[in-house]
Short mmCIF file of C-alpha atoms in Angstrom, two decimals:
data_model
loop_
_atom_site.label_atom_id
_atom_site.label_comp_id
_atom_site.label_asym_id
_atom_site.label_seq_id
_atom_site.Cartn_x
_atom_site.Cartn_y
_atom_site.Cartn_z
CA UNK U 1 0.00 0.00 0.00
CA UNK U 2 1.28 3.45 -0.92
CA UNK U 3 1.67 5.86 2.01
CA UNK U 4 1.44 9.59 1.30
CA UNK U 5 3.26 12.04 3.59
CA UNK U 6 2.33 15.70 3.40
CA UNK U 7 4.51 18.53 4.63
CA UNK U 8 4.50 20.85 6.36
CA UNK U 9 1.67 20.01 8.71
CA UNK U 10 0.80 23.70 8.99
CA UNK U 11 1.83 26.61 6.77
CA UNK U 12 1.41 30.13 8.17
CA UNK U 13 1.31 32.75 5.42
CA UNK U 14 -0.21 36.13 4.62
CA UNK U 15 -2.66 36.91 1.81
CA UNK U 16 -0.79 37.57 -1.41
CA UNK U 17 2.08 35.23 -0.52
CA UNK U 18 3.00 32.05 -2.40
CA UNK U 19 2.20 28.68 -0.82
CA UNK U 20 4.13 25.51 -1.62
CA UNK U 21 2.76 22.23 -0.30
CA UNK U 22 4.51 18.88 -0.59
CA UNK U 23 3.19 15.34 -0.94
CA UNK U 24 5.68 12.48 -0.90
CA UNK U 25 4.76 8.88 -1.74
CA UNK U 26 6.39 5.79 -0.24
CA UNK U 27 6.66 4.33 -3.75
CA UNK U 28 6.20 5.63 -7.26
CA UNK U 29 2.66 6.71 -8.10
CA UNK U 30 1.49 4.95 -11.24
CA UNK U 31 1.04 7.29 -14.22
CA UNK U 32 1.21 10.27 -11.84
CA UNK U 33 -2.31 9.51 -10.66
CA UNK U 34 -2.12 12.10 -7.91
CA UNK U 35 -4.88 14.52 -6.92
CA UNK U 36 -5.21 17.49 -4.57
CA UNK U 37 -8.31 18.55 -2.64
CA UNK U 38 -9.18 21.66 -0.64
CA UNK U 39 -11.29 21.36 2.51
CA UNK U 40 -12.77 24.24 4.49
CA UNK U 41 -14.11 23.83 8.05
CA UNK U 42 -17.41 21.95 8.20
CA UNK U 43 -17.35 21.21 4.47
CA UNK U 44 -16.56 18.23 2.29
CA UNK U 45 -13.34 18.36 0.28
CA UNK U 46 -13.30 19.82 -3.24
CA UNK U 47 -11.18 18.49 -6.09
CA UNK U 48 -8.54 20.97 -7.26
CA UNK U 49 -5.98 19.01 -9.27
CA UNK U 50 -5.92 15.55 -10.89
CA UNK U 51 -3.27 13.73 -12.84
CA UNK U 52 -0.69 15.66 -10.81
CA UNK U 53 -1.08 18.86 -12.85
CA UNK U 54 -4.55 19.18 -14.44
CA UNK U 55 -6.92 21.67 -12.86
CA UNK U 56 -10.47 20.52 -12.22
CA UNK U 57 -13.38 22.47 -13.70
CA UNK U 58 -13.74 25.96 -12.26
CA UNK U 59 -10.47 25.98 -10.34
CA UNK U 60 -8.58 29.31 -10.60
CA UNK U 61 -5.23 29.28 -12.35
CA UNK U 62 -3.43 30.46 -9.21
CA UNK U 63 -3.58 26.77 -8.21
CA UNK U 64 -1.03 24.56 -9.94
CA UNK U 65 0.25 21.03 -9.43
CA UNK U 66 3.54 19.52 -10.40
CA UNK U 67 5.76 16.53 -9.78
CA UNK U 68 6.13 12.92 -10.74
CA UNK U 69 7.16 9.56 -9.33
CA UNK U 70 7.21 10.01 -5.56
CA UNK U 71 7.37 13.80 -5.13
CA UNK U 72 4.47 16.12 -5.85
CA UNK U 73 3.80 19.79 -5.15
CA UNK U 74 0.73 22.00 -4.97
CA UNK U 75 1.48 25.69 -5.47
CA UNK U 76 -0.87 28.57 -4.80
CA UNK U 77 0.75 31.52 -6.54
CA UNK U 78 -0.90 34.32 -4.56
CA UNK U 79 -3.05 33.42 -1.56
CA UNK U 80 -6.55 34.83 -1.53
CA UNK U 81 -8.53 35.00 1.75
CA UNK U 82 -10.70 32.07 0.63
CA UNK U 83 -7.63 29.84 0.10
CA UNK U 84 -6.94 29.39 3.81
CA UNK U 85 -8.00 25.80 4.33
CA UNK U 86 -6.71 22.24 4.64
CA UNK U 87 -5.25 20.58 1.55
CA UNK U 88 -5.17 16.81 1.00
CA UNK U 89 -3.30 14.80 -1.60
CA UNK U 90 -4.65 11.46 -2.87
CA UNK U 91 -3.21 8.75 -5.08
CA UNK U 92 -5.37 6.57 -7.31
CA UNK U 93 -2.81 4.60 -9.28
CA UNK U 94 -2.55 1.70 -6.89
CA UNK U 95 -5.62 -0.47 -7.33
CA UNK U 96 -7.72 -1.42 -5.47
CA UNK U 97 -6.93 1.28 -2.98
CA UNK U 98 -7.31 4.99 -2.85
CA UNK U 99 -5.06 6.59 -0.29
CA UNK U 100 -4.88 10.09 1.14
CA UNK U 101 -2.14 12.05 2.83
CA UNK U 102 -2.54 13.48 6.31
CA UNK U 103 -3.26 17.00 5.09
CA UNK U 104 -1.59 20.42 5.26
CA UNK U 105 -3.35 23.33 6.92
CA UNK U 106 -2.72 26.74 5.36
CA UNK U 107 -3.46 29.36 8.01
CA UNK U 108 -3.35 33.12 8.11
CA UNK U 109 -0.14 34.45 9.63
CA UNK X 1 -26.88 18.58 -10.40
CA UNK X 2 -25.92 15.37 -8.66
CA UNK X 3 -26.45 15.38 -4.91
CA UNK X 4 -25.53 12.80 -2.30
CA UNK X 5 -27.08 12.63 1.17
CA UNK X 6 -25.95 10.42 4.04
CA UNK X 7 -28.39 9.15 6.64
CA UNK X 8 -28.17 6.93 9.67
CA UNK X 9 -27.65 6.96 13.44
CA UNK X 10 -25.18 9.44 14.86
CA UNK X 11 -24.36 7.26 17.86
CA UNK X 12 -23.34 3.60 17.82
CA UNK X 13 -22.33 1.44 20.78
CA UNK X 14 -18.94 -0.30 20.84
CA UNK X 15 -18.94 -3.80 19.29
CA UNK X 16 -22.12 -3.04 17.34
CA UNK X 17 -22.59 -2.42 13.61
CA UNK X 18 -22.47 1.02 12.05
CA UNK X 19 -24.99 1.31 9.21
CA UNK X 20 -25.30 4.26 6.84
CA UNK X 21 -27.22 4.92 3.64
CA UNK X 22 -26.41 7.35 0.85
CA UNK X 23 -29.26 8.57 -1.34
CA UNK X 24 -28.46 9.84 -4.82
CA UNK X 25 -30.53 12.56 -6.46
CA UNK X 26 -30.20 14.73 -9.55
CA UNK X 27 -28.55 11.98 -11.55
CA UNK X 28 -28.43 8.27 -12.26
CA UNK X 29 -26.83 5.73 -9.96
CA UNK X 30 -26.69 3.29 -12.87
CA UNK X 31 -24.23 5.16 -15.06
CA UNK X 32 -21.25 3.14 -16.16
CA UNK X 33 -17.79 4.38 -15.35
CA UNK X 34 -18.57 5.56 -11.85
CA UNK X 35 -18.04 4.07 -8.41
CA UNK X 36 -20.01 4.94 -5.30
CA UNK X 37 -18.04 4.91 -2.11
CA UNK X 38 -17.47 5.85 1.49
CA UNK X 39 -14.67 7.96 2.94
CA UNK X 40 -14.26 8.87 6.59
CA UNK X 41 -12.43 11.52 8.56
CA UNK X 42 -11.80 11.20 12.31
CA UNK X 43 -12.08 14.54 14.14
CA UNK X 44 -9.04 16.69 13.38
CA UNK X 45 -7.44 14.02 11.18
CA UNK X 46 -7.02 13.11 7.52
CA UNK X 47 -9.25 11.27 5.08
CA UNK X 48 -9.50 7.48 4.86
CA UNK X 49 -11.09 5.64 1.95
CA UNK X 50 -13.30 2.79 3.19
CA UNK X 51 -14.50 1.23 -0.03
CA UNK X 52 -16.44 1.66 -3.27
CA UNK X 53 -18.96 -0.17 -5.43
CA UNK X 54 -20.20 0.12 -9.01
CA UNK X 55 -23.87 -0.07 -9.92
CA UNK X 56 -23.24 -3.63 -11.12
CA UNK X 57 -22.04 -4.59 -7.64
CA UNK X 58 -18.28 -4.67 -8.29
CA UNK X 59 -16.91 -3.76 -4.86
CA UNK X 60 -13.45 -2.69 -3.69
CA UNK X 61 -12.38 -2.27 -0.07
CA UNK X 62 -9.56 -0.74 1.91
CA UNK X 63 -7.45 -3.75 2.93
CA UNK X 64 -7.17 -2.43 6.49
CA UNK X 65 -10.96 -2.45 6.92
CA UNK X 66 -12.00 -5.21 4.53
CA UNK X 67 -12.75 -7.81 7.20
CA UNK X 68 -15.35 -5.52 8.83
CA UNK X 69 -16.92 -3.70 5.87
CA UNK X 70 -19.77 -4.42 3.48
CA UNK X 71 -20.90 -1.94 0.84
CA UNK X 72 -24.01 -2.67 -1.22
CA UNK X 73 -26.08 -0.86 -3.84
CA UNK X 74 -29.83 -0.71 -4.51
CA UNK X 75 -30.35 0.85 -7.92
CA UNK X 76 -34.15 0.81 -7.62
CA UNK X 77 -33.96 3.10 -4.61
CA UNK X 78 -30.95 5.06 -5.92
CA UNK X 79 -29.11 4.23 -2.72
CA UNK X 80 -25.93 2.58 -1.59
CA UNK X 81 -25.06 1.57 1.94
CA UNK X 82 -22.22 0.97 4.35
CA UNK X 83 -22.05 -1.57 7.13
CA UNK X 84 -19.05 -1.57 9.46
CA UNK X 85 -19.16 -4.18 12.19
CA UNK X 86 -17.45 -4.56 15.55
CA UNK X 87 -16.92 -0.82 15.90
CA UNK X 88 -14.67 0.81 18.49
CA UNK X 89 -14.00 4.41 19.50
CA UNK X 90 -11.41 4.52 16.69
CA UNK X 91 -14.27 4.37 14.20
CA UNK X 92 -15.65 7.70 15.40
CA UNK X 93 -15.52 9.97 12.37
CA UNK X 94 -17.38 12.05 9.84
CA UNK X 95 -18.48 9.61 7.15
CA UNK X 96 -18.82 10.93 3.60
CA UNK X 97 -20.48 9.20 0.71
CA UNK X 98 -18.91 9.99 -2.62
CA UNK X 99 -18.87 9.34 -6.34
CA UNK X 100 -15.62 8.66 -8.14
CA UNK X 101 -14.83 8.45 -11.82
CA UNK X 102 -13.73 4.85 -12.00
CA UNK X 103 -11.54 4.14 -9.01
CA UNK X 104 -9.94 7.53 -9.25
CA UNK X 105 -10.74 11.07 -8.14
CA UNK X 106 -13.72 11.99 -6.01
CA UNK X 107 -15.93 14.31 -8.03
CA UNK X 108 -19.00 14.46 -5.81
CA UNK X 109 -19.30 14.36 -2.04
CA UNK X 110 -22.15 14.18 0.44
CA UNK X 111 -22.21 16.73 3.23
CA UNK X 112 -20.94 14.14 5.72
CA UNK X 113 -22.45 12.64 8.85
CA UNK X 114 -20.73 12.46 12.22
CA UNK X 115 -20.91 9.01 13.78
CA UNK X 116 -19.73 8.66 17.35
CA UNK X 117 -18.94 5.28 18.87
CA UNK X 118 -19.66 5.40 22.57
CA UNK X 119 -21.58 3.52 25.20
#
């Protein structure tokens, strides 16, 4: 089973700053089948990125994903107030399982 | 627009069976290419996939929970269900029902239901 480790656990930044979130897999993720979700308090997660770098429908272009193999990154180019939330990575290349990372909280500094 | 709604008891006693139902509206549960599943999130923690099922009944489970989990689908009622037996306090979580494209990304989520395991 692939284990996903997200870092840092918490990222304290100001609006307008750049956020860089990491997701590291314990083994190579097949075909870069890696997704990112955003979750706000009391809400279900929302898909941001799939296939490591493709934005889901309606996601602003300040969100970008990159990486391959075992190392993946979610970048938010300029933080807007609504971007402060928890971000989860998920791999879907290792059937039959879907696995999630532990999450990174982006908080207002 | 597709909507998913979880229902079931919010409190379950230790050693008993947790049972939840997800009702699908605004779309078909019988579309090919989709899986219907359950994901949980303990308070303050990350997400854990429990398992998924297609409308034809092809089911997949998280190996760590497989011995305790059954997921079934009732296309006539546009519902799918989760049964988790022999629960402990560690099973306390918000349980989400969800739709994935194949066994891949989660495109639709229910609002979630908090289930507490306590005597």
